[in-house]
mmCIF file of C-alpha atoms in Angstrom:
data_model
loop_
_atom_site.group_PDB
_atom_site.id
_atom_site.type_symbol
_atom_site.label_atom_id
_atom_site.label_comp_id
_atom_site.label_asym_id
_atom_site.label_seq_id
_atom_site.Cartn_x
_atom_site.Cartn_y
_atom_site.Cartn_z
ATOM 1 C CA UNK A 125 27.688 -83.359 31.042
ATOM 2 C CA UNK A 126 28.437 -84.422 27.533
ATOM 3 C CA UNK A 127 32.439 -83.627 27.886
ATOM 4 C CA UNK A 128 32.343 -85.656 31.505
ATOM 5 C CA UNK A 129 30.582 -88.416 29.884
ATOM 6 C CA UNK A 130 32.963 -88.344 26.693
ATOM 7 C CA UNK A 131 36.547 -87.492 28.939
ATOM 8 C CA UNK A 132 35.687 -89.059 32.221
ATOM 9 C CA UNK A 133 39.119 -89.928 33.285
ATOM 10 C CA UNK A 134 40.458 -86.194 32.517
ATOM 11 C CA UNK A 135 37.468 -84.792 34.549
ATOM 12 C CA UNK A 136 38.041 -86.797 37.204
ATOM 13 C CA UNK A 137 41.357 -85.561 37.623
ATOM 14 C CA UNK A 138 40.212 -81.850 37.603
ATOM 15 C CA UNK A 139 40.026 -80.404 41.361
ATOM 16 C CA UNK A 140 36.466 -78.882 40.267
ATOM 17 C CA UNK A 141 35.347 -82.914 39.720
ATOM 18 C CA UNK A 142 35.701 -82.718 43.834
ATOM 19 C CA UNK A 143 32.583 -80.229 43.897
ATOM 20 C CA UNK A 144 30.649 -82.374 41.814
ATOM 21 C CA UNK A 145 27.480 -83.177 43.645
ATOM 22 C CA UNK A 146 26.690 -86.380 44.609
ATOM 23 C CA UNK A 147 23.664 -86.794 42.025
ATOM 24 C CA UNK A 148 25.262 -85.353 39.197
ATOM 25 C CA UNK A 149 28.445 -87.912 39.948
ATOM 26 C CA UNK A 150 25.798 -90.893 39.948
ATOM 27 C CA UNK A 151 23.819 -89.808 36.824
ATOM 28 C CA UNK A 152 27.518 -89.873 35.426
ATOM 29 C CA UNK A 153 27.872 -93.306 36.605
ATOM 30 C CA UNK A 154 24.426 -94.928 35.545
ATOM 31 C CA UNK A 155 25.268 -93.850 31.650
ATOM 32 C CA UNK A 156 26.541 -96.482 29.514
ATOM 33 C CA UNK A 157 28.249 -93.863 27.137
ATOM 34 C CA UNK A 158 30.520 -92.614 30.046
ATOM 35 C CA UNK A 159 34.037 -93.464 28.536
ATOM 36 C CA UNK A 160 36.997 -94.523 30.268
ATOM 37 C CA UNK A 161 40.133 -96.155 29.333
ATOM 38 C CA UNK A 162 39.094 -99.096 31.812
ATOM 39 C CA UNK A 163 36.358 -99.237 34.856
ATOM 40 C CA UNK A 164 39.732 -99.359 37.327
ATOM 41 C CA UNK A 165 40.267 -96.063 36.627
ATOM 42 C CA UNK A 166 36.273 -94.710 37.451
ATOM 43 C CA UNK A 167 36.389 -96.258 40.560
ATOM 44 C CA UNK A 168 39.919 -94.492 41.640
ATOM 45 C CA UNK A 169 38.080 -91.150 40.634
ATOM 46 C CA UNK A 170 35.025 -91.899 42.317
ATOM 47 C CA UNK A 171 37.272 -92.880 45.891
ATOM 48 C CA UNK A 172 39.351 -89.656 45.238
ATOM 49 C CA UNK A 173 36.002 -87.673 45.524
ATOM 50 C CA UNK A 174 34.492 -89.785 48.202
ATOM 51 C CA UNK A 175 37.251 -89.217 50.652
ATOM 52 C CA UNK A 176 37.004 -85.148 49.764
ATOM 53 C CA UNK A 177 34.369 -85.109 51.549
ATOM 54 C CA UNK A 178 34.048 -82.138 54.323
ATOM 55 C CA UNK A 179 36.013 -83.346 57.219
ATOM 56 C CA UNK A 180 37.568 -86.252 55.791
ATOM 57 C CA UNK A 181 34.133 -88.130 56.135
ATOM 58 C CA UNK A 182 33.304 -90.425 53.363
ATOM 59 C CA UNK A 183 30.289 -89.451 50.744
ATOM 60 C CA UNK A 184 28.438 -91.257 48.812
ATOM 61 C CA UNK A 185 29.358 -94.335 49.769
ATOM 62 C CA UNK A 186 26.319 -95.365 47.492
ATOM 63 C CA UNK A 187 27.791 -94.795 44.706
ATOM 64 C CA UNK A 188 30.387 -97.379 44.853
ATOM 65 C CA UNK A 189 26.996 -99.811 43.426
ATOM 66 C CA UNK A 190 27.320 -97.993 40.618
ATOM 67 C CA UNK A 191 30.762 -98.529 39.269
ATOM 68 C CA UNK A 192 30.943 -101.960 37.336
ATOM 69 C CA UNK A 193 33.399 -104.006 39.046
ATOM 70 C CA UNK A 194 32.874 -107.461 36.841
ATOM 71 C CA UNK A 195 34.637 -105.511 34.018
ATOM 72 C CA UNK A 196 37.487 -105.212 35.848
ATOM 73 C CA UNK A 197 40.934 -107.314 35.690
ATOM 74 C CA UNK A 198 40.386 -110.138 38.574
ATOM 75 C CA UNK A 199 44.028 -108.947 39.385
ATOM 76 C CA UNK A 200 43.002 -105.471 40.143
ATOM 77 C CA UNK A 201 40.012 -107.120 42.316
ATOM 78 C CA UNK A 202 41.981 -109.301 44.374
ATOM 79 C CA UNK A 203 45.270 -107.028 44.754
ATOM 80 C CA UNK A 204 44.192 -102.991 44.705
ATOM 81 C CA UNK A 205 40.329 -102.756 44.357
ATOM 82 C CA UNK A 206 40.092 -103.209 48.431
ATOM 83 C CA UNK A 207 42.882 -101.135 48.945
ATOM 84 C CA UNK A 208 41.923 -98.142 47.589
ATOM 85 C CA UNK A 209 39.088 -97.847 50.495
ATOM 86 C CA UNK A 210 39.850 -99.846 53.135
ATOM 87 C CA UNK A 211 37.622 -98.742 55.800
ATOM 88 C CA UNK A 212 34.618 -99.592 53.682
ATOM 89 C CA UNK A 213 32.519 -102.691 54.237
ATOM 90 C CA UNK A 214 30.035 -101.845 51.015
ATOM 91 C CA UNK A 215 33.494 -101.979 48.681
ATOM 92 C CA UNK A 216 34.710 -105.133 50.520
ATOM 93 C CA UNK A 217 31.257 -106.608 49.580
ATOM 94 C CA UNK A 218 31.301 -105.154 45.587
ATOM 95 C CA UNK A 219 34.277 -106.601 45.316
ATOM 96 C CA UNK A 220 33.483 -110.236 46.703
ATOM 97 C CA UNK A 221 30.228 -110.322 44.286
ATOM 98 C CA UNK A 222 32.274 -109.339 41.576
ATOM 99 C CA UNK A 223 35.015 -111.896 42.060
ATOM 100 C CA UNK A 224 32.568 -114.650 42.449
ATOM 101 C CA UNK A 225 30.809 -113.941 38.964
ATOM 102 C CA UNK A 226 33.731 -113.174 36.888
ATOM 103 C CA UNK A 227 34.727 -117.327 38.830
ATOM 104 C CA UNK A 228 31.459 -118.450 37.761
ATOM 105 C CA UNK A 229 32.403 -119.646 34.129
ATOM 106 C CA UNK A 230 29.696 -117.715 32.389
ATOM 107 C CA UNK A 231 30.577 -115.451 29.796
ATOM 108 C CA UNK A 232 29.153 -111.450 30.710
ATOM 109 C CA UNK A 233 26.652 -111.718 28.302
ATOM 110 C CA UNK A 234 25.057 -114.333 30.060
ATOM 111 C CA UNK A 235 25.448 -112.074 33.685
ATOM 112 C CA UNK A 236 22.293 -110.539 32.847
ATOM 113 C CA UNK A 237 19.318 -112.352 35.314
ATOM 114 C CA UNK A 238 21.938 -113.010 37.842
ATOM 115 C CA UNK A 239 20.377 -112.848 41.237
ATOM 116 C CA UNK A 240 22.936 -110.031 42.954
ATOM 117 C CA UNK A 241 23.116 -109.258 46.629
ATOM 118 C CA UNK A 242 24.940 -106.009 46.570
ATOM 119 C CA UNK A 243 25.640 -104.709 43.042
ATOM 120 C CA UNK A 244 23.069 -102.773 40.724
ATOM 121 C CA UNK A 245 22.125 -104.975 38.451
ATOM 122 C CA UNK A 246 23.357 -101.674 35.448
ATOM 123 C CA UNK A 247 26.926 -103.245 36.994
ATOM 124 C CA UNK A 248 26.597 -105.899 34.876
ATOM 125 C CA UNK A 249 26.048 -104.039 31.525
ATOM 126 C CA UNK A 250 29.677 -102.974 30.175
ATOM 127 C CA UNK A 251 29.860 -99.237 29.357
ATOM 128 C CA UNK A 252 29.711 -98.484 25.618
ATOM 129 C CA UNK A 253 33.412 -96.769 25.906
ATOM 130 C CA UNK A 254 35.412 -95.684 22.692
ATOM 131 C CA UNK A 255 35.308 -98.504 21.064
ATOM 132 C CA UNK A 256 38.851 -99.115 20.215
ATOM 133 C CA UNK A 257 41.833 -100.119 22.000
ATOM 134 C CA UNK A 258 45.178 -100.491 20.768
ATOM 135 C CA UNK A 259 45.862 -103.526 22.651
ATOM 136 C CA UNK A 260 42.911 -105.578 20.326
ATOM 137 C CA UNK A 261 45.036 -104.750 17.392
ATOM 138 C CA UNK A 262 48.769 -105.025 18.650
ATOM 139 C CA UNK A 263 49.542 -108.087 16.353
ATOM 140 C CA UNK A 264 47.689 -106.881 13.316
ATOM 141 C CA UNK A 265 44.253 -107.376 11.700
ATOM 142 C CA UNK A 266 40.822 -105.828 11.090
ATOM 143 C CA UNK A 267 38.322 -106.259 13.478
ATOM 144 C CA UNK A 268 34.153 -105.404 12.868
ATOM 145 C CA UNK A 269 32.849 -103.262 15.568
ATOM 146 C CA UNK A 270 29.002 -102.678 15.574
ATOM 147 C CA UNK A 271 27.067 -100.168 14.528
ATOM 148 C CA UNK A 272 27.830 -96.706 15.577
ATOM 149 C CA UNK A 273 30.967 -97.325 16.824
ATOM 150 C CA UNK A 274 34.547 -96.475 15.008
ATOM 151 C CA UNK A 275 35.528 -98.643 12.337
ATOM 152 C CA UNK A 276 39.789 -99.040 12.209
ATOM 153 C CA UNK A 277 42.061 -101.308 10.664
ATOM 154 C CA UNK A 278 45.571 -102.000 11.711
ATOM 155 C CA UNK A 279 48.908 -103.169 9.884
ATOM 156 C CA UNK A 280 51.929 -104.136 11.511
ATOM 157 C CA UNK A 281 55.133 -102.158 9.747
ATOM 158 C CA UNK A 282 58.006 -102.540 11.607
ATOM 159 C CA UNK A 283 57.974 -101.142 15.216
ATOM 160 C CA UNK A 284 54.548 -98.528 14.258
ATOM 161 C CA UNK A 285 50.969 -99.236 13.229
ATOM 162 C CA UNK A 286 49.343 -97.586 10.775
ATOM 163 C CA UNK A 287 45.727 -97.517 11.861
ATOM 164 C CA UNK A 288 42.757 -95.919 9.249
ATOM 165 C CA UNK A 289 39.126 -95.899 8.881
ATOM 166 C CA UNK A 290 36.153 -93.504 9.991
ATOM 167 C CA UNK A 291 36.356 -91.495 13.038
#
C-alpha cells in the first residue's frame, strides 16, 4: 500500500494494478499522500482499470468521485477529461462541477464549504504529492515548502540546474 501510495503512476501502469479490487483502488484514492506527477494522470489509471472490467463492463464507476478533478488543467477538463470515458454520464457530471468551480474566481483554499452536487467533498483537498516540481523552479530561486515536505533550492547555470537541499 505504501509503494502504491508513494509510486502511483508506475503502479498504475503495472497489469497486476488491473486486479486491484475495487476497495483497495478507492482507499488509494481517498489518501492525501497518494503521489502523482498531476491528478490527469490518476484519473487515466483509474479509466484504464474501470474499462478492465470482466466483459468489457465498466466498474466502479464510483470511484470516478474520488479523483480530484478541480486540480486539474481547465484545458485537460474541457478537451480530454470527457474523452477518456465517453459513455459515462457520472464523468460528464465531475467534470461540469469541476469546471464551474475552478470559473468561480475563488482561490482552492477557499473551495472548502462549497455546496457540491456530485463530487466528494475530499475532491476539493489537493493531494499532499512530492512536493517539488521542476517547473516551480525553471527560472531560478528558492522557494519555502512547509513542514515535512523537501526543502530544494535551484540555480540557473547555463542550460542545467543545480538543485540541493534535504531529501
Amino acid at each position: 500500500r505504501r509503494q502504491a501510495l508513494r509510486e502511483f503512476d508506475q503502479f498504475a501502469e503495472c497489469a497486476g494494478f488491473m486486479d486491484v479490487s475495487e476497495e483497495a483502488l478507492g482507499l488509494l484514492l481517498d489518501d492525501d499522500t497518494l503521489v502523482s506527477e498531476s491528478e490527469e494522470r490518476v484519473l487515466k489509471g483509474v479509466v484504464r482499470w474501470m474499462k478492465a472490467g470482466a466483459g468489457g463492463v465498466i466498474r466502479g464507476e464510483i470511484l470516478l468521485r474520488k479523483i480530484r478533478f478541480p486540480f486539474m488543467s481547465g484545458t485537460f477538463l474541457a478537451n480530454e477529461a470527457r474523452a477518456l470515458l465517453p459513455e459515462s454520464a457520472g464523468l460528464e457530471l465531475l467534470v461540469l462541477e469541476s469546471g464551474l468551480l475552478k470559473g468561480s474566481g475563488k482561490p482552492p483554499q477557499l473551495w472548502s464549504g462549497t455546496e457540491l452536487k456530485y463530487l466528494d467533498a475530499a475532491a476539493l483537498v489537493p493531494r499532499r504529492g512530492s512536493g517539488v516540481k521542476w517547473a516551480d523552479f525553471s527560472c531560478g530561486g528558492e522557494k519555502k515548502l512547509a513542514a515535512g515536505q523537501r526543502a530544494c533550492s535551484v540555480s540557473a547555470h547555463g542550460k542545467g540546474f543545480v538543485c540541493g537541499g534535504l531529501r
